Coordinates of C-alpha atoms and ligand atoms in Angstrom, one line a residue:
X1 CA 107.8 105.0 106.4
X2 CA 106.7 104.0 103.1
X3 CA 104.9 104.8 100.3
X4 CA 103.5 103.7 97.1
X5 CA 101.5 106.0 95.5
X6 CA 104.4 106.0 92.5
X7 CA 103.0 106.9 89.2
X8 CA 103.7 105.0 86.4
X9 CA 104.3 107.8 84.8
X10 CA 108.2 107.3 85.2
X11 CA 107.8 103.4 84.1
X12 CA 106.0 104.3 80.7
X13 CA 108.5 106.7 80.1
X14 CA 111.3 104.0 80.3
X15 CA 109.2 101.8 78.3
X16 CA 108.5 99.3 80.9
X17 CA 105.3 97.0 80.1
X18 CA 105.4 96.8 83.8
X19 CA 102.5 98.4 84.3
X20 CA 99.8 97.7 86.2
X21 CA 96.6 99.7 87.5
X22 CA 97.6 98.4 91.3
X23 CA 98.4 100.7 93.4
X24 CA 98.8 101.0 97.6
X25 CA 96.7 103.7 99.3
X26 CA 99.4 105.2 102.3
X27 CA 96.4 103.7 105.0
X28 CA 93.1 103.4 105.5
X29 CA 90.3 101.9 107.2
X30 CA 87.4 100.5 105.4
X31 CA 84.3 100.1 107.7
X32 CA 83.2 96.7 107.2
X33 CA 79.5 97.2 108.1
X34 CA 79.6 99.4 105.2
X35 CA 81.2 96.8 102.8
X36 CA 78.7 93.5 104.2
X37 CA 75.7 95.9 103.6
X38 CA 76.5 95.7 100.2
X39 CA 74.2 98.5 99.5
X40 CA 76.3 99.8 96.8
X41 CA 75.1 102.4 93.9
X42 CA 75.7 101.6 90.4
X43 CA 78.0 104.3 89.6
X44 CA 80.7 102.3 91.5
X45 CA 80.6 99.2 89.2
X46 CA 83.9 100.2 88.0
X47 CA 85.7 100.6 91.5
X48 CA 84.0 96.6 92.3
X49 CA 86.0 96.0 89.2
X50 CA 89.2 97.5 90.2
X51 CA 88.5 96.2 93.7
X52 CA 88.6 92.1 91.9
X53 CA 91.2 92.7 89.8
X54 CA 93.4 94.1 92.2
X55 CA 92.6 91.4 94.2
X56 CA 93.1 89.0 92.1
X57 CA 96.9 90.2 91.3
X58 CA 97.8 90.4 94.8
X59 CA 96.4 86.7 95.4
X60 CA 99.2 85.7 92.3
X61 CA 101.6 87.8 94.2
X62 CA 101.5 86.2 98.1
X63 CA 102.2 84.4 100.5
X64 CA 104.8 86.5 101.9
X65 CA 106.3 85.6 105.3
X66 CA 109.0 87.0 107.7
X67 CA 110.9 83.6 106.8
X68 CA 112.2 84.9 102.9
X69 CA 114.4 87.4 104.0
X70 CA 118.6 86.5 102.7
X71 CA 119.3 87.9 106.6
X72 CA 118.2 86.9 109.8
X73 CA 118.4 89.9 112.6
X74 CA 120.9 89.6 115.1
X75 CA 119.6 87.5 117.6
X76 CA 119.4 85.2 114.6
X77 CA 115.7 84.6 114.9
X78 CA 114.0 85.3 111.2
X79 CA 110.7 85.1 112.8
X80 CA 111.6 88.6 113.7
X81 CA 110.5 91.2 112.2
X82 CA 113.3 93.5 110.3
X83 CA 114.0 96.3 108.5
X84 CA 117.2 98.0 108.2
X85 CA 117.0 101.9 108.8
X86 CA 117.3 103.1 104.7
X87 CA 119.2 106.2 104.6
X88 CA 122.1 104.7 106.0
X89 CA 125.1 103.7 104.5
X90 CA 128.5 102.3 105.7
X91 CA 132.0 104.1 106.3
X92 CA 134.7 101.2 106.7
X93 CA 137.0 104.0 107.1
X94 CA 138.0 103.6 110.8
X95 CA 137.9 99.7 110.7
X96 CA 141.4 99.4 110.0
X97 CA 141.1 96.0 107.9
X98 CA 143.4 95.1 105.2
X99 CA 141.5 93.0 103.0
X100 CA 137.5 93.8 102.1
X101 CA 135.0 93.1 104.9
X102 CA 132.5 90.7 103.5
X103 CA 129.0 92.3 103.5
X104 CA 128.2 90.4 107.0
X105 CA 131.6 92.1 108.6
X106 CA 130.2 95.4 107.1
X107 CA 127.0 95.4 108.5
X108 CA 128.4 95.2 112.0
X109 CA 132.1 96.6 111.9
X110 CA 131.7 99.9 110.4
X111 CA 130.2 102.6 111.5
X112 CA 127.0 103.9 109.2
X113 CA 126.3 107.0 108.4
X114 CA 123.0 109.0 107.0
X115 CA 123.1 110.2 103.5
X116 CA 119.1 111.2 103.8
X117 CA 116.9 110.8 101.1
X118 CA 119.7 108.4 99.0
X119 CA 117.8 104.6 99.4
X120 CA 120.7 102.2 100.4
X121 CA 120.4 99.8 97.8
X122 CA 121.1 96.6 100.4
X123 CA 118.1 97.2 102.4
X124 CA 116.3 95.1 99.4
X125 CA 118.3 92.4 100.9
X126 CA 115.4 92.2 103.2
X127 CA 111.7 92.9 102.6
X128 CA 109.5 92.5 105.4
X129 CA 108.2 96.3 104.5
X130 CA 107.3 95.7 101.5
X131 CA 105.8 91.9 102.0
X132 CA 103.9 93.2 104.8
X133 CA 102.2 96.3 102.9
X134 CA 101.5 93.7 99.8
X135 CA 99.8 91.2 102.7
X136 CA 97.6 94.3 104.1
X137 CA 96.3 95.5 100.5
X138 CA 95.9 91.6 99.6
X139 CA 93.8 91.0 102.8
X140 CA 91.4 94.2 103.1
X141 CA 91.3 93.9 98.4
X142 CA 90.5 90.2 98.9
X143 CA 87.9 90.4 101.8
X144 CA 85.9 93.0 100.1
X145 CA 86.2 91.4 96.7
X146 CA 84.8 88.6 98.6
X147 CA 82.0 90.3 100.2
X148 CA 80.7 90.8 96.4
X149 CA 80.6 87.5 95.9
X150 CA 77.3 86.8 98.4
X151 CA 78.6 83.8 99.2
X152 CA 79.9 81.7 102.6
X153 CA 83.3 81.2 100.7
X154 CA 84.7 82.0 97.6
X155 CA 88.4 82.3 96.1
X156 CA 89.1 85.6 97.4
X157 CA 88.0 84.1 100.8
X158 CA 90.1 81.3 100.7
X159 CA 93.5 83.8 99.7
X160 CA 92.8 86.2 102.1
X161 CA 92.7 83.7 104.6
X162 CA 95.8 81.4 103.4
X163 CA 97.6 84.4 103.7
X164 CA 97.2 85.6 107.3
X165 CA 98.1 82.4 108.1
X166 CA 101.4 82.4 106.6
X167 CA 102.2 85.5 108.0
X168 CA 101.1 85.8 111.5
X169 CA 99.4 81.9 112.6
X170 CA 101.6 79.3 110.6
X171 CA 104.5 78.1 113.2
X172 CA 106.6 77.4 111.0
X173 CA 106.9 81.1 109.0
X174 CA 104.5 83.2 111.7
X175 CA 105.7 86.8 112.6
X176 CA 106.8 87.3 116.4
X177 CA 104.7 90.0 117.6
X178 CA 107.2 92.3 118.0
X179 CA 109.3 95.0 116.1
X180 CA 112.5 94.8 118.3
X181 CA 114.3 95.0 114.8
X182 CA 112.3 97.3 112.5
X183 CA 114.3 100.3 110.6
X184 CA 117.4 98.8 112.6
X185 CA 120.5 100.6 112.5
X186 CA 123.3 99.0 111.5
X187 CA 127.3 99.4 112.5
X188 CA 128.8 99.1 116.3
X189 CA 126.6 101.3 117.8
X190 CA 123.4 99.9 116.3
X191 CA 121.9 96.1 116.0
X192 CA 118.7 97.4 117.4
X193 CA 115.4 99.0 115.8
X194 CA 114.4 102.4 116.1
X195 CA 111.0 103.8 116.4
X196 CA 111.0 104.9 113.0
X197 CA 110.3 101.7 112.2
X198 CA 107.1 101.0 114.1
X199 CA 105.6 102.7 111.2
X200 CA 106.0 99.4 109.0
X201 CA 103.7 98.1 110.5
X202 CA 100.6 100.7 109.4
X203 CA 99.0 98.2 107.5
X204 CA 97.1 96.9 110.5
X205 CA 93.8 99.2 109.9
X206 CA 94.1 97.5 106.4
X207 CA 94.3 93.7 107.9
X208 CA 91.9 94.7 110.5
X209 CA 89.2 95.9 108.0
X210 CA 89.6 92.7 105.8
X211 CA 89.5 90.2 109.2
X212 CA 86.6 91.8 110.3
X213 CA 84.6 91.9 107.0
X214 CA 85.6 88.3 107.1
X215 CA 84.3 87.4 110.5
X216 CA 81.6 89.3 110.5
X217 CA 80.2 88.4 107.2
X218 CA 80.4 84.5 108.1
X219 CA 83.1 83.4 106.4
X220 CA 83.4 79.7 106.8
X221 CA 87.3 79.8 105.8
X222 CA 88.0 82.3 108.8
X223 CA 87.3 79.5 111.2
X224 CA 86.6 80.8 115.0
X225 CA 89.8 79.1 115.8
X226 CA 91.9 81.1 113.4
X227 CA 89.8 84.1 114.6
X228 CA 90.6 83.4 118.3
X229 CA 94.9 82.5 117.1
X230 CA 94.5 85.8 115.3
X231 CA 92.9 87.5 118.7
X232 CA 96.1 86.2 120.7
X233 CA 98.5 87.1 118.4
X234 CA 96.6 90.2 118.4
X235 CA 96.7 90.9 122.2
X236 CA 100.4 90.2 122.4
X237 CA 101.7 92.8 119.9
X238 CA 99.2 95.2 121.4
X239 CA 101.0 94.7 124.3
X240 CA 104.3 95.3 122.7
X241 CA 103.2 97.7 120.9
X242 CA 102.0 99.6 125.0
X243 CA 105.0 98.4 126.9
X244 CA 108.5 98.6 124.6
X245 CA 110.4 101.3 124.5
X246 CA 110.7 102.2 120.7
X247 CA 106.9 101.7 120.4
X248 CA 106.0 104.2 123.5
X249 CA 108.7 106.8 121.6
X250 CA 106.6 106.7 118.2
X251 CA 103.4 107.1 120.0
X252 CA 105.0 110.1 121.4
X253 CA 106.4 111.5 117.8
X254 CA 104.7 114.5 116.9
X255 CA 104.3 114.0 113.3
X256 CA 102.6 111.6 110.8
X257 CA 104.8 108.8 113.2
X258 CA 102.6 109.8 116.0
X259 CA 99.2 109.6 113.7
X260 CA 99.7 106.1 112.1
X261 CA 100.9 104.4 115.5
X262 CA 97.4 105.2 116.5
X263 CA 95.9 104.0 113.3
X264 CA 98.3 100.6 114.4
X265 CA 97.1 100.7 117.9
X266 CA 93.2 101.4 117.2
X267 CA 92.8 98.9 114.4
X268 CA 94.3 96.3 116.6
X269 CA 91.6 96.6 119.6
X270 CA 89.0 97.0 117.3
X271 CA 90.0 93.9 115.9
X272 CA 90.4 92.0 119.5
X273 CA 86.8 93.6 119.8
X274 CA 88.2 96.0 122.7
X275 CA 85.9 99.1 120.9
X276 CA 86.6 101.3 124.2
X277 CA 90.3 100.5 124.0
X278 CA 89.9 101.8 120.9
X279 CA 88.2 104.5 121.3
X280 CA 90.7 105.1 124.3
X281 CA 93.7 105.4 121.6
X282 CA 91.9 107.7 119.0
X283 CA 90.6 109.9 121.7
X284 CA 94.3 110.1 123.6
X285 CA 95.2 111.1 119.7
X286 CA 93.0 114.1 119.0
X287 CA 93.6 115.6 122.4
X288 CA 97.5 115.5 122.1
X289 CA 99.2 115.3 118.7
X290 CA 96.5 116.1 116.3
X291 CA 95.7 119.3 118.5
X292 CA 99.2 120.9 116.8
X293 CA 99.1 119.0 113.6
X294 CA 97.0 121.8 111.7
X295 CA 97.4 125.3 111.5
X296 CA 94.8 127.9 111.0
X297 CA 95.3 128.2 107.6
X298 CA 95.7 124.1 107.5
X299 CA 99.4 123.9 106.6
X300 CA 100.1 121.1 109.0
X301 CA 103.3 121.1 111.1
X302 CA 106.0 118.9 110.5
X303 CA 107.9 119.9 113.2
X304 CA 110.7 117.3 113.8
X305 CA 114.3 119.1 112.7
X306 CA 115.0 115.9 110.3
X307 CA 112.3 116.8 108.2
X308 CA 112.2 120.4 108.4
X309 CA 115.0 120.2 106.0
X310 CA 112.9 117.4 103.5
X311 CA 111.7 118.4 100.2
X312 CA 108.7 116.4 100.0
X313 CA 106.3 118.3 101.6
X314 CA 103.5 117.5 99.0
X315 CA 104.2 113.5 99.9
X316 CA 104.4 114.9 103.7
X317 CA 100.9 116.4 103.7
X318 CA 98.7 113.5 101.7
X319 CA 100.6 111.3 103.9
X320 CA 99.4 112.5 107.7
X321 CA 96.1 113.1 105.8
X322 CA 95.5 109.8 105.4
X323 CA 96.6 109.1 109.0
X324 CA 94.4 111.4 110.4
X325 CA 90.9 110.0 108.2
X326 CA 92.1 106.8 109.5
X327 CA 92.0 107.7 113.1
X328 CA 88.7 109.7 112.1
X329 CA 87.6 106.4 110.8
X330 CA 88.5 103.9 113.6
X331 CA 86.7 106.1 116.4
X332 CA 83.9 106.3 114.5
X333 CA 83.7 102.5 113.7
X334 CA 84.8 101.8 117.6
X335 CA 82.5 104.0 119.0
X336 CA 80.3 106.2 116.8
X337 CA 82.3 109.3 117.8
X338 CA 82.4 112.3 115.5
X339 CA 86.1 113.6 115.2
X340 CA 85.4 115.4 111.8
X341 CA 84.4 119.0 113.3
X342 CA 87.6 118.6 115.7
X343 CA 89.5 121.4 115.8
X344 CA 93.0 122.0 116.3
X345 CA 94.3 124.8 118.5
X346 CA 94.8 126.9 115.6
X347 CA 90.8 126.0 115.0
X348 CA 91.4 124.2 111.9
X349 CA 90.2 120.5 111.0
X350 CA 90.8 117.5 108.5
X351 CA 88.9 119.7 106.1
X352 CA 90.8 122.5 106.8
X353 CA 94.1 120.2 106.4
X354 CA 92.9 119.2 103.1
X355 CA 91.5 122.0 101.4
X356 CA 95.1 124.0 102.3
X357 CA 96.9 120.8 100.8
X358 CA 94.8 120.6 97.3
X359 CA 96.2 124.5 97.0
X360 CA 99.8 123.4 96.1
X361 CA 100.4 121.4 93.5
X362 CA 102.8 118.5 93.3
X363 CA 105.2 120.7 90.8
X364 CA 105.6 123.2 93.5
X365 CA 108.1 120.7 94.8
X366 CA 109.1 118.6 92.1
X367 CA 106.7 115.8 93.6
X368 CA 104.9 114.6 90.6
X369 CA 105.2 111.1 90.9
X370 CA 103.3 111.7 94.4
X371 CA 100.4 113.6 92.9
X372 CA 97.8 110.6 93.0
X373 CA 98.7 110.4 97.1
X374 CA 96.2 113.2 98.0
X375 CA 93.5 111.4 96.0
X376 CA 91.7 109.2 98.5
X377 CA 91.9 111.6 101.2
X378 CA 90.0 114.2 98.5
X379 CA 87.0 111.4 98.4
X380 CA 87.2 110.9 102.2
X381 CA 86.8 114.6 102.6
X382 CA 83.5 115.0 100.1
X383 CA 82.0 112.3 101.0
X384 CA 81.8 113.1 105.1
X385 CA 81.6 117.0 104.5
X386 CA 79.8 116.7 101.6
X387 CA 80.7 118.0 98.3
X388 CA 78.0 121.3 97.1
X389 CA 79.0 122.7 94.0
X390 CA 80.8 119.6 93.1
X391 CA 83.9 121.0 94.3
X392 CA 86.2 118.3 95.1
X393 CA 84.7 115.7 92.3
X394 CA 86.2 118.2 89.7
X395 CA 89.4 118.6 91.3
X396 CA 89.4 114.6 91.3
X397 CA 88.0 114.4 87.8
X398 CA 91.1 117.0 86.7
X399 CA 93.4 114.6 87.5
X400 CA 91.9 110.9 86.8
X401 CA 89.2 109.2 85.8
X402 CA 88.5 108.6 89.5
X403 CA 85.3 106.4 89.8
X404 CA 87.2 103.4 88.6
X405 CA 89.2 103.6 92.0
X406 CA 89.2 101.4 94.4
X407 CA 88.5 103.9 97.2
X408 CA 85.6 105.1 95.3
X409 CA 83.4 102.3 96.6
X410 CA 83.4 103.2 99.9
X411 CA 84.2 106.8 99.8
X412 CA 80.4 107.7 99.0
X413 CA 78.3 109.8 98.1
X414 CA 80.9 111.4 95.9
X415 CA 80.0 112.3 91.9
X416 CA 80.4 110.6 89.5
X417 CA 81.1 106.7 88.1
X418 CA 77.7 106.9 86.2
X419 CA 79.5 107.1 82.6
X420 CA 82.0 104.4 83.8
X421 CA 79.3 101.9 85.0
X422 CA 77.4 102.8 81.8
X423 CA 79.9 101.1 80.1
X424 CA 80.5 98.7 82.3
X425 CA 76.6 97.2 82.4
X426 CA 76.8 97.7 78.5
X427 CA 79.9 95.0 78.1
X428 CA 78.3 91.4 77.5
X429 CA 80.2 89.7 80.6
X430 CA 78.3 91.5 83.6
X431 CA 76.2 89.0 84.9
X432 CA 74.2 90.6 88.0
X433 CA 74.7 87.8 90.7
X434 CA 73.7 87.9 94.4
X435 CA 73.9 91.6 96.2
X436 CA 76.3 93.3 93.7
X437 CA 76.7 92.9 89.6
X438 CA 79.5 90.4 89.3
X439 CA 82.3 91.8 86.3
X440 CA 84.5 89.6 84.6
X441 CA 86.3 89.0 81.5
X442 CA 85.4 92.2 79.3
X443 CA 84.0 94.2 81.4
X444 CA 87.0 93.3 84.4
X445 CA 89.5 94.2 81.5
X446 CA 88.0 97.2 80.7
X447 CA 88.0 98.8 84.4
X448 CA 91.7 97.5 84.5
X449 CA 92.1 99.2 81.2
X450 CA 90.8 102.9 82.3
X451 CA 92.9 102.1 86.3
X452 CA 96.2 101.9 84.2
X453 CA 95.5 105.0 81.6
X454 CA 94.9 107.7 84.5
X455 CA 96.2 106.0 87.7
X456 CA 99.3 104.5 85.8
X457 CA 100.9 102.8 88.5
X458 CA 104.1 100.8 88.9
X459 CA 103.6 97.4 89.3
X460 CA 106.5 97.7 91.5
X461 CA 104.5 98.1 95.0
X462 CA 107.3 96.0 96.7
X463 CA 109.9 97.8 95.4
X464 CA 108.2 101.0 96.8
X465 CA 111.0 103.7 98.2
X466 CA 111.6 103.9 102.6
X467 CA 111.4 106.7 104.0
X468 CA 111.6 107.8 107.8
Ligands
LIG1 C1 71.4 99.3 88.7 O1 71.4 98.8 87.4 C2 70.5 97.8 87.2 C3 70.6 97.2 85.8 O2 70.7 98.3 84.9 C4 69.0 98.3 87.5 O3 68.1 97.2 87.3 C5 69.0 98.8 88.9 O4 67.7 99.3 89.2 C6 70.1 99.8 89.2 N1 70.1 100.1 90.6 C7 70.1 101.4 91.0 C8 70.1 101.5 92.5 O5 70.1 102.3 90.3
LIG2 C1 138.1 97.4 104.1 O1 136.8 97.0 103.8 C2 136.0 97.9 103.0 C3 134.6 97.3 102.8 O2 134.7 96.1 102.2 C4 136.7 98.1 101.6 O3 136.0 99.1 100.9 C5 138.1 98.6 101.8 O4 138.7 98.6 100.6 C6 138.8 97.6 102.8 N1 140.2 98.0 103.0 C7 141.2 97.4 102.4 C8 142.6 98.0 102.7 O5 141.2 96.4 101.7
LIG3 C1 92.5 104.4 128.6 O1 93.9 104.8 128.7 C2 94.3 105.0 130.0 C3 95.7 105.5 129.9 O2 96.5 104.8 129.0 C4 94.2 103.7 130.8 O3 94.6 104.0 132.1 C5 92.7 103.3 130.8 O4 92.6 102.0 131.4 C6 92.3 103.1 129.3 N1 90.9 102.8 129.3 C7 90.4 101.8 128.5 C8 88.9 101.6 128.5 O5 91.1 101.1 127.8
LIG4 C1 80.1 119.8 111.4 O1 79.3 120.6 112.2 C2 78.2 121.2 111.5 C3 77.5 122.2 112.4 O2 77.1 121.5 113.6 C4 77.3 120.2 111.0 O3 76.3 120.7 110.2 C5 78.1 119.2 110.1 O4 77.3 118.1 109.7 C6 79.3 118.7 110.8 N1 80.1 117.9 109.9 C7 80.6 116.7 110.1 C8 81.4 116.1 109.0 O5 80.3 116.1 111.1

């Protein structure tokens, strides 16, 4: 698992001009009939802001492929998918060589052991985790971006597109639909993924939301003969993703594992326009895991023994949060189902989940840096069970300036943004062009400019820290 709601907090602190306002929301899915509308308020001129800018420095970021990684998995095929399993480290001790092992030798001869929660520094070797989660914020950032633009194509169009090529359509760098070798153990015993790692792969509702906006909206760059490579593609991994082994074990995980395979899973029939599917996979999840995800008093469960003994239960909480909205958000794009009034066997529901999680602050557990992570779930939550009294906007406001977020566009009605936009339609360089005000230059800057004092977060998104 991964995450990259970092704070730049520890970056300023070091002094590092690395800072940017980017920043990668742990999942979501952003209804695209929502975004074509365009029927946007004012107060989120900021958050359109954000929205360009961010997609602008993710288009100077990609392409990424499967194809850059130093190693190639062990059936030698880099098309492959990999990730190696990140707690792990090796222990020669039993190998019996005389010289050193070159790090090839290592990776298969010894033995590897888990020293959880320490990041073995190698696995940056090989990034297919992070590339991928930098594609799926590229893609939805870069569709909507585009959607403000009114236009058939435009830039954003043009890199969103590019880049979904490269990673999944291109036959010379394309993706094999699979995940035979993601969060793969290494040693004697190992060579193989693990269902841990099925959860790289999250992204999907992100990708999903961004191809549909595109197709939908008429795109003339997403071409129907992408759209119907993409669709194949598409119907294979779903198929994988159904069938192998490792993939039917994380649907089966009772923990946030369990909650963003069926974000995976949803997203992708949605996207092959199978809306019952769909519905199918959200409806199997809210009548099995999510039923013992929540207690009554909306602590959620974590219940398998590896993490019973984590410390990050602040990170653990905003994290199935935004699994669960996502899920909430596929069934009711699929199918216009309700799942917001669900209630757990404990009778509590998303709401309940969140509400219990805004009680404990990050400091309880020395999880500062992951205080931002609840934030979009907070606007999820107000804006579907409304917000009276202004509740959740001033926890949000107590934290961060949060109207020039990116998930403040489509996270409404939720207070606030009027002061930002304000400023925003005061600077000289917002033109109002087709559907939505078009920001650049000053006014771009200055969104950027409030992102990066209260968000604040590493640029490093690729560098993020693995998890299980
Ligand atoms: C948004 O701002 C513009 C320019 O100030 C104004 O003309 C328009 O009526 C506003 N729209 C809404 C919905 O408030
Ligand atoms: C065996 O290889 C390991 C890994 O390179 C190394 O740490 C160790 O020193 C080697 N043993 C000897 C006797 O060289
Ligand atoms: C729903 O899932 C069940 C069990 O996996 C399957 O048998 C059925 O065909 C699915 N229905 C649809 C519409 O996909
Ligand atoms: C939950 O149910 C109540 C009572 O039926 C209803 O008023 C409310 O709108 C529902 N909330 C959501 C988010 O669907």
């Amino acid at each position: 698992m991964r995450s990259s709601l970092f704070s730049a907090y520890i970056s300023l602190l070091l002094g590092s001009h690395a800072v940017s306002a980017l920043t990668s929301y742990a999942n979501d899915f952003v209804d695209p009939d929502f975004i074509l509308a365009g029927k946007f308020g004012n107060n989120t001129l900021a958050a359109q802001a954000t929205i360009r800018s961010w997609a602008a420095e993710l288009a100077g970021q990609g392409p990424w492929t499967v194809m850059s990684k130093a190693v190639a998995p062990p059936n030698g095929d880099k098309h492959d998918y990999m990730s190696w399993a990140p707690y792990w480290w090796p222990d020669c001790s039993g190998v019996g060589n005389t010289t050193e092992l070159a790090p090839e030798q290592i990776w298969k001869e010894c033995k590897y052991v888990s020293r959880d929660g320490l990041f073995n520094p190698d696995g940056r070797l090989i990034n297919d985790v992070g590339n991928f989660q930098s594609l799926s914020d590229a893609v939805l950032y870069n569709a909507i971006a585009h959607s403000f633009e009114g236009t058939p194509s435009s830039s954003y169009s043009k890199t969103a597109v590019s880049f979904i090529k490269a990673w999944f359509l291109d036959p010379d760098t394309r993706m094999n639909p699979n995940l035979n070798f993601a969060q793969m153990q290494r040693g004697p015993t190992g060579q193989t993924g693990s269902h841990t790692g099925i959860l790289d792969l999250k992204g999907m509702a992100k990708i999903a939301s961004g191809i549909i906006i595109l197709r939908k909206g008429g795109n003339t760059d997403w071409t129907t003969d992408l759209d119907n490579q993409m669709n194949a593609w598409s119907k294979e991994f779903i198929t994988w993703l159904e069938t192998a082994q490792i993939a039917l074990e994380e649907g089966h995980a009772d923990n946030n594992h369990g909650t963003f395979y069926y974000n995976q899973l949803a997203a992708l029939k949605i996207m092959v326009n199978d809306n019952p599917g769909a519905l199918n996979v959200t409806n199997t999840y809210f009548s099995s895991q999510y039923l013992f995800q929540i207690k009554a008093n909306g602590e959620q469960v974590r219940s398998r023994p590896l993490e019973a003994i984590r410390t990050r239960p602040y990170h653990y909480r905003a994290y199935n949060l935004a699994a669960m909205i996502t899920n909430a958000r596929l069934a009711a794009y699929a199918g216009d189902i309700n799942v917001w009034n669900k209630t757990t066997t404990e009778g509590a529901t998303i709401k309940t989940a969140l509400d219990f999680a805004m009680t404990i602050p990050a400091s309880a557990s020395k999880e500062t840096t992951y205080t931002t992570e609840l934030y979009p779930s907070i606007a999820a939550v107000a804006a579907v069970y409304g917000d009276p009294g202004d509740k959740y906007a001033a926890f949000l406001q107590k934290g961060a300036a949060y109207a020039v977020e990116a998930y403040f566009l489509w996270n409404q009605p939720l207070a606030g943004g009027e002061a930002e936009s304000a400023a925003l339609t005061a600077a000289p360089s917002i033109t109002g062009t087709g559907k939505n005000a078009k920001a650049t230059g000053v006014g771009e800057n200055s969104a950027l400019g409030l992102s990066w004092s209260w968000l604040g977060v590493v640029s490093a998104v690729a560098a993020g820290v693995l998890t299980l």
